[in-house]
mmCIF file of C-alpha atoms and ligand atoms in Angstrom:
data_model
loop_
_atom_site.group_PDB
_atom_site.id
_atom_site.type_symbol
_atom_site.label_atom_id
_atom_site.label_comp_id
_atom_site.label_asym_id
_atom_site.label_seq_id
_atom_site.Cartn_x
_atom_site.Cartn_y
_atom_site.Cartn_z
ATOM 1 C CA MET N 1 -4.798 -2.573 -17.501
ATOM 2 C CA GLU N 2 -8.392 -2.388 -16.187
ATOM 3 C CA ASN N 3 -8.154 -5.835 -14.574
ATOM 4 C CA GLN N 4 -4.840 -4.915 -12.999
ATOM 5 C CA VAL N 5 -6.344 -2.145 -10.850
ATOM 6 C CA THR N 6 -8.898 -2.655 -8.066
ATOM 7 C CA VAL N 7 -10.637 0.392 -6.569
ATOM 8 C CA PHE N 8 -12.090 -0.250 -3.125
ATOM 9 C CA ASP N 9 -15.412 1.568 -3.191
ATOM 10 C CA HIS N 10 -16.558 0.246 0.197
ATOM 11 C CA PRO N 11 -18.613 2.962 1.975
ATOM 12 C CA LEU N 12 -16.430 2.864 5.110
ATOM 13 C CA ILE N 13 -13.292 3.462 3.026
ATOM 14 C CA GLN N 14 -14.922 6.274 1.032
ATOM 15 C CA HIS N 15 -16.229 7.947 4.211
ATOM 16 C CA LYS N 16 -12.819 7.888 5.889
ATOM 17 C CA LEU N 17 -11.123 9.097 2.709
ATOM 18 C CA THR N 18 -13.273 12.241 2.711
ATOM 19 C CA PHE N 19 -11.897 13.212 6.139
ATOM 20 C CA MET N 20 -8.360 12.436 4.985
ATOM 21 C CA ARG N 21 -8.771 14.809 2.037
ATOM 22 C CA ASP N 22 -10.081 17.644 4.248
ATOM 23 C CA LYS N 23 -7.289 20.187 4.789
ATOM 24 C CA ASN N 24 -8.604 20.894 8.305
ATOM 25 C CA THR N 25 -7.887 17.335 9.456
ATOM 26 C CA GLY N 26 -4.829 17.418 11.748
ATOM 27 C CA SER N 27 -1.992 14.878 11.926
ATOM 28 C CA LYS N 28 -3.405 12.774 14.761
ATOM 29 C CA LEU N 29 -6.721 12.121 13.013
ATOM 30 C CA PHE N 30 -5.017 11.844 9.604
ATOM 31 C CA ARG N 31 -2.709 9.090 10.932
ATOM 32 C CA GLU N 32 -5.659 7.257 12.466
ATOM 33 C CA LEU N 33 -7.565 7.437 9.187
ATOM 34 C CA VAL N 34 -4.576 6.169 7.160
ATOM 35 C CA SER N 35 -4.421 3.244 9.568
ATOM 36 C CA GLU N 36 -8.141 2.491 9.444
ATOM 37 C CA VAL N 37 -8.291 2.673 5.631
ATOM 38 C CA SER N 38 -5.187 0.461 5.392
ATOM 39 C CA MET N 39 -6.802 -2.144 7.651
ATOM 40 C CA LEU N 40 -9.890 -2.255 5.455
ATOM 41 C CA MET N 41 -7.752 -2.423 2.319
ATOM 42 C CA CYS N 42 -5.692 -5.264 3.796
ATOM 43 C CA TYR N 43 -8.887 -7.210 4.403
ATOM 44 C CA GLU N 44 -9.876 -6.814 0.727
ATOM 45 C CA ALA N 45 -6.399 -7.302 -0.782
ATOM 46 C CA THR N 46 -5.871 -10.605 1.058
ATOM 47 C CA ARG N 47 -9.191 -12.026 -0.164
ATOM 48 C CA ASP N 48 -7.418 -14.476 -2.525
ATOM 49 C CA LEU N 49 -5.169 -16.096 0.110
ATOM 50 C CA PRO N 50 -5.600 -19.872 -0.175
ATOM 51 C CA LEU N 51 -7.132 -21.807 2.718
ATOM 52 C CA LYS N 52 -6.738 -25.384 3.901
ATOM 53 C CA GLU N 53 -8.804 -27.552 6.239
ATOM 54 C CA VAL N 54 -7.431 -28.562 9.653
ATOM 55 C CA GLU N 55 -8.921 -30.762 12.334
ATOM 56 C CA ILE N 56 -9.671 -29.120 15.682
ATOM 57 C CA ASP N 57 -11.614 -29.796 18.848
ATOM 58 C CA THR N 58 -14.069 -27.138 19.956
ATOM 59 C CA PRO N 59 -15.347 -27.350 23.557
ATOM 60 C CA MET N 60 -18.353 -29.132 22.010
ATOM 61 C CA ALA N 61 -17.091 -31.453 19.244
ATOM 62 C CA SER N 62 -14.324 -32.431 16.831
ATOM 63 C CA THR N 63 -14.578 -30.672 13.485
ATOM 64 C CA THR N 64 -12.614 -29.426 10.503
ATOM 65 C CA SER N 65 -12.086 -25.721 10.006
ATOM 66 C CA LYS N 66 -10.052 -23.438 7.694
ATOM 67 C CA VAL N 67 -6.674 -21.751 8.156
ATOM 68 C CA ILE N 68 -4.526 -19.814 5.684
ATOM 69 C CA ALA N 69 -2.528 -22.381 3.728
ATOM 70 C CA GLY N 70 0.996 -21.490 4.713
ATOM 71 C CA ARG N 71 1.448 -18.469 2.441
ATOM 72 C CA LYS N 72 4.190 -16.234 3.785
ATOM 73 C CA LEU N 73 3.721 -12.499 3.361
ATOM 74 C CA ALA N 74 6.072 -9.521 3.467
ATOM 75 C CA PHE N 75 5.033 -5.880 3.795
ATOM 76 C CA VAL N 76 7.331 -3.283 2.267
ATOM 77 C CA PRO N 77 6.435 0.344 3.016
ATOM 78 C CA ILE N 78 8.056 3.022 0.864
ATOM 79 C CA LEU N 79 9.558 5.538 3.314
ATOM 80 C CA ARG N 80 8.262 7.712 4.696
ATOM 81 C CA ALA N 81 4.546 7.799 4.036
ATOM 82 C CA GLY N 82 4.172 4.041 3.526
ATOM 83 C CA CYS N 83 5.033 3.576 7.213
ATOM 84 C CA GLY N 84 1.654 5.091 8.055
ATOM 85 C CA MET N 85 0.019 1.985 6.558
ATOM 86 C CA LEU N 86 2.277 -0.614 8.181
ATOM 87 C CA ASP N 87 0.909 -1.086 11.713
ATOM 88 C CA ALA N 88 -2.609 -1.636 10.394
ATOM 89 C CA MET N 89 -1.361 -4.297 7.974
ATOM 90 C CA LEU N 90 0.635 -5.996 10.738
ATOM 91 C CA SER N 91 -2.348 -5.978 13.065
ATOM 92 C CA MET N 92 -4.187 -8.079 10.448
ATOM 93 C CA VAL N 93 -1.203 -10.326 9.544
ATOM 94 C CA PRO N 94 1.191 -10.340 12.524
ATOM 95 C CA ALA N 95 3.375 -13.108 11.045
ATOM 96 C CA ALA N 96 4.327 -11.012 8.010
ATOM 97 C CA LYS N 97 7.941 -9.871 7.732
ATOM 98 C CA VAL N 98 8.745 -6.253 6.971
ATOM 99 C CA GLY N 99 11.151 -4.682 4.499
ATOM 100 C CA HIS N 100 11.778 -0.992 3.863
ATOM 101 C CA ILE N 101 12.588 0.939 0.700
ATOM 102 C CA GLY N 102 13.663 4.565 1.199
ATOM 103 C CA LEU N 103 12.798 6.835 -1.731
ATOM 104 C CA TYR N 104 12.088 10.548 -1.916
ATOM 105 C CA ARG N 105 10.951 12.598 -4.889
ATOM 106 C CA ASP N 106 13.424 15.256 -5.952
ATOM 107 C CA GLU N 107 11.533 18.562 -5.623
ATOM 108 C CA ILE N 108 12.707 19.878 -9.017
ATOM 109 C CA THR N 109 12.788 16.810 -11.256
ATOM 110 C CA HIS N 110 10.050 14.830 -9.368
ATOM 111 C CA GLN N 111 12.206 11.753 -9.976
ATOM 112 C CA PRO N 112 12.586 9.247 -7.093
ATOM 113 C CA VAL N 113 15.951 9.091 -5.331
ATOM 114 C CA GLU N 114 16.802 5.867 -3.459
ATOM 115 C CA TYR N 115 18.398 6.230 -0.017
ATOM 116 C CA TYR N 116 17.615 2.988 1.858
ATOM 117 C CA LYS N 117 16.841 -0.657 1.250
ATOM 118 C CA LYS N 118 16.418 -3.539 3.701
ATOM 119 C CA LEU N 119 14.355 -6.566 2.708
ATOM 120 C CA PRO N 120 13.642 -9.875 4.500
ATOM 121 C CA SER N 121 16.344 -12.434 3.610
ATOM 122 C CA ASP N 122 13.720 -15.046 2.654
ATOM 123 C CA ILE N 123 11.711 -12.693 0.437
ATOM 124 C CA SER N 124 11.943 -15.171 -2.462
ATOM 125 C CA GLU N 125 9.469 -17.373 -0.504
ATOM 126 C CA ARG N 126 7.066 -14.511 0.182
ATOM 127 C CA ASP N 127 4.159 -12.658 -1.412
ATOM 128 C CA VAL N 128 5.007 -8.968 -1.097
ATOM 129 C CA PHE N 129 2.612 -6.095 -0.442
ATOM 130 C CA VAL N 130 4.253 -2.748 -1.267
ATOM 131 C CA LEU N 131 2.694 0.095 0.737
ATOM 132 C CA ASP N 132 2.552 3.791 -0.172
ATOM 133 C CA PRO N 133 -0.517 6.016 0.253
ATOM 134 C CA MET N 134 0.203 8.037 -2.918
ATOM 135 C CA LEU N 135 0.675 6.920 -6.541
ATOM 136 C CA ALA N 136 1.276 10.222 -8.356
ATOM 137 C CA THR N 137 3.640 10.054 -11.380
ATOM 138 C CA GLY N 138 4.296 6.437 -10.419
ATOM 139 C CA GLY N 139 8.059 6.954 -10.386
ATOM 140 C CA SER N 140 8.508 5.902 -6.746
ATOM 141 C CA ALA N 141 6.310 2.797 -7.053
ATOM 142 C CA VAL N 142 7.935 1.704 -10.331
ATOM 143 C CA ASP N 143 11.443 2.064 -8.867
ATOM 144 C CA ALA N 144 10.557 0.416 -5.531
ATOM 145 C CA ILE N 145 9.064 -2.591 -7.311
ATOM 146 C CA THR N 146 12.039 -2.829 -9.687
ATOM 147 C CA ILE N 147 14.330 -2.932 -6.629
ATOM 148 C CA ILE N 148 12.187 -5.565 -4.874
ATOM 149 C CA LYS N 149 12.005 -7.737 -8.009
ATOM 150 C CA GLN N 150 15.809 -8.093 -7.941
ATOM 151 C CA SER N 151 15.264 -10.307 -4.852
ATOM 152 C CA LYS N 152 12.714 -12.461 -6.742
ATOM 153 C CA PRO N 153 9.651 -12.521 -4.438
ATOM 154 C CA ARG N 154 6.829 -14.984 -5.243
ATOM 155 C CA SER N 155 4.472 -12.142 -6.173
ATOM 156 C CA ILE N 156 3.985 -8.409 -5.629
ATOM 157 C CA LYS N 157 0.849 -6.355 -4.923
ATOM 158 C CA PHE N 158 0.882 -2.565 -4.632
ATOM 159 C CA LEU N 159 -1.472 -0.931 -2.099
ATOM 160 C CA CYS N 160 -2.045 2.823 -2.211
ATOM 161 C CA ILE N 161 -4.839 5.078 -1.004
ATOM 162 C CA LEU N 162 -4.957 7.614 -3.871
ATOM 163 C CA ALA N 163 -3.872 6.920 -7.439
ATOM 164 C CA ALA N 164 -3.533 9.383 -10.333
ATOM 165 C CA PRO N 165 -4.210 8.081 -13.857
ATOM 166 C CA GLU N 166 -0.609 8.969 -14.787
ATOM 167 C CA GLY N 167 0.738 6.782 -11.968
ATOM 168 C CA ILE N 168 -1.548 3.895 -12.833
ATOM 169 C CA ARG N 169 -0.384 4.027 -16.474
ATOM 170 C CA ALA N 170 3.287 4.151 -15.479
ATOM 171 C CA LEU N 171 3.009 1.337 -12.947
ATOM 172 C CA THR N 172 0.878 -1.040 -14.997
ATOM 173 C CA SER N 173 3.035 -0.629 -18.094
ATOM 174 C CA ALA N 174 6.348 -1.033 -16.208
ATOM 175 C CA HIS N 175 5.074 -3.950 -14.086
ATOM 176 C CA PRO N 176 2.139 -5.688 -15.798
ATOM 177 C CA ASP N 177 2.407 -8.594 -13.329
ATOM 178 C CA VAL N 178 1.701 -6.400 -10.249
ATOM 179 C CA GLN N 179 -1.892 -6.044 -9.019
ATOM 180 C CA VAL N 180 -2.671 -2.475 -7.921
ATOM 181 C CA TYR N 181 -5.205 -1.637 -5.179
ATOM 182 C CA CYS N 182 -6.392 1.869 -4.317
ATOM 183 C CA ALA N 183 -9.226 3.585 -2.456
ATOM 184 C CA ALA N 184 -9.796 6.144 -5.246
ATOM 185 C CA LYS N 185 -8.596 7.125 -8.708
ATOM 186 C CA ASP N 186 -8.199 10.903 -8.763
ATOM 187 C CA GLU N 187 -8.343 13.347 -11.685
ATOM 188 C CA GLY N 188 -4.667 13.953 -12.400
ATOM 189 C CA LEU N 189 -1.579 15.874 -11.333
ATOM 190 C CA ASP N 190 -0.820 19.583 -10.867
ATOM 191 C CA LYS N 191 2.304 21.259 -12.257
ATOM 192 C CA ASN N 192 4.306 20.069 -9.225
ATOM 193 C CA CYS N 193 3.111 16.485 -9.775
ATOM 194 C CA TYR N 194 0.793 16.520 -6.753
ATOM 195 C CA ILE N 195 -2.448 14.566 -7.043
ATOM 196 C CA LEU N 196 -5.640 16.576 -7.709
ATOM 197 C CA PRO N 197 -7.898 16.878 -5.793
ATOM 198 C CA GLY N 198 -5.721 14.570 -3.672
ATOM 199 C CA LEU N 199 -4.979 15.098 -0.017
ATOM 200 C CA GLY N 200 -1.710 17.051 -0.149
ATOM 201 C CA ASP N 201 1.647 15.685 0.971
ATOM 202 C CA ALA N 202 0.885 12.393 2.719
ATOM 203 C CA GLY N 203 4.261 12.148 4.507
ATOM 204 C CA ASP N 204 3.996 15.684 5.879
ATOM 205 C CA ARG N 205 0.414 15.120 7.021
ATOM 206 C CA ILE N 206 1.240 11.797 8.739
ATOM 207 C CA PHE N 207 4.345 13.072 10.487
ATOM 208 C CA GLY N 208 3.338 16.733 11.002
ATOM 209 C CA THR N 209 6.386 18.043 9.164
ATOM 210 C CA LYS N 210 4.754 20.962 7.343
HETATM 211 C C1 PRP R 301 5.483 10.697 -1.814
HETATM 212 C C2 PRP R 301 4.614 9.452 -1.690
HETATM 213 C C3 PRP R 301 5.205 8.548 -2.734
HETATM 214 C C4 PRP R 301 5.622 9.512 -3.814
HETATM 215 C C5 PRP R 301 4.579 9.467 -4.903
HETATM 216 O O1 PRP R 301 6.663 10.515 -1.152
HETATM 217 O O2 PRP R 301 4.607 8.917 -0.402
HETATM 218 O O3 PRP R 301 6.318 7.797 -2.263
HETATM 219 O O4 PRP R 301 5.655 10.817 -3.224
HETATM 220 O O5 PRP R 301 4.966 10.248 -5.965
HETATM 221 P P1 PRP R 301 5.354 9.640 -7.385
HETATM 222 O O6 PRP R 301 4.299 8.647 -7.734
HETATM 223 O O7 PRP R 301 5.325 10.846 -8.296
HETATM 224 O O8 PRP R 301 6.720 9.053 -7.294
HETATM 225 P P2 PRP R 301 7.763 11.686 -1.006
HETATM 226 O O9 PRP R 301 8.745 11.599 -2.118
HETATM 227 O O10 PRP R 301 7.068 13.004 -0.830
HETATM 228 O O11 PRP R 301 8.552 11.267 0.280
HETATM 229 P P3 PRP R 301 8.046 11.155 1.804
HETATM 230 O O12 PRP R 301 7.143 9.963 1.894
HETATM 231 O O13 PRP R 301 9.330 10.944 2.516
HETATM 232 O O14 PRP R 301 7.362 12.430 2.192
HETATM 233 N N1 URA R 302 3.195 12.708 -2.894
HETATM 234 C C1 URA R 302 2.271 13.116 -1.999
HETATM 235 O O1 URA R 302 2.460 12.957 -0.786
HETATM 236 N N2 URA R 302 1.162 13.696 -2.457
HETATM 237 C C2 URA R 302 0.931 13.873 -3.765
HETATM 238 O O2 URA R 302 -0.138 14.412 -4.122
HETATM 239 C C3 URA R 302 1.902 13.449 -4.674
HETATM 240 C C4 URA R 302 3.021 12.852 -4.215
#
């Protein structure tokens, strides 16, 4: 399980995360921070993309140089909060296709309820990055990945900003083939299954719905 989870401890990510956690940070800044952290995480999580050499002419000389070797990516945010991470990912990889999985946590049972699914038709040729800022019980991530796997993508990575130990255990045991990336592992969950110390309800803070 240890090798399956990467925590991005880069100082820029940790600095931005502190302002995301602060309850006095309003929606505009919170959204900007989600975007900035996602961009930095994208940079790290795509580190293993294969490269190939191509021949080009610079204004000075002919040379060989590297480009990404034809790997096709798909980004799949889990609605709603995952959408806050999407534009940043697309700004780094504009050729990626986008799918959406709609899930919300029932307030009483904390179980995910599916309400929407639309995935790229050629997802079986793509490496998928599932996006959701919060991995709490892990129920939403486990279900979203189970749904995506039915379409047989080449591979799946899960990118979140905060992860609770409970969510990491649930996700890595349900999907041992999925690499998990987060900006921090938090202490645990409260009685309502919110992450502690966490940052509150990510969807509400992104969209200003509280
Ligand atoms: C939040 C979050 C995750 C889920 C995490 O979404 O964005 O999808 O909870 O919790 P879990 O790991 O216990 O499943 P929420 O259900 O609040 O929906 P929203 O994004 O529409 O606000
Ligand atoms: N969903 C959130 O948005 N925040 C949490 O802490 C847990 C689930």
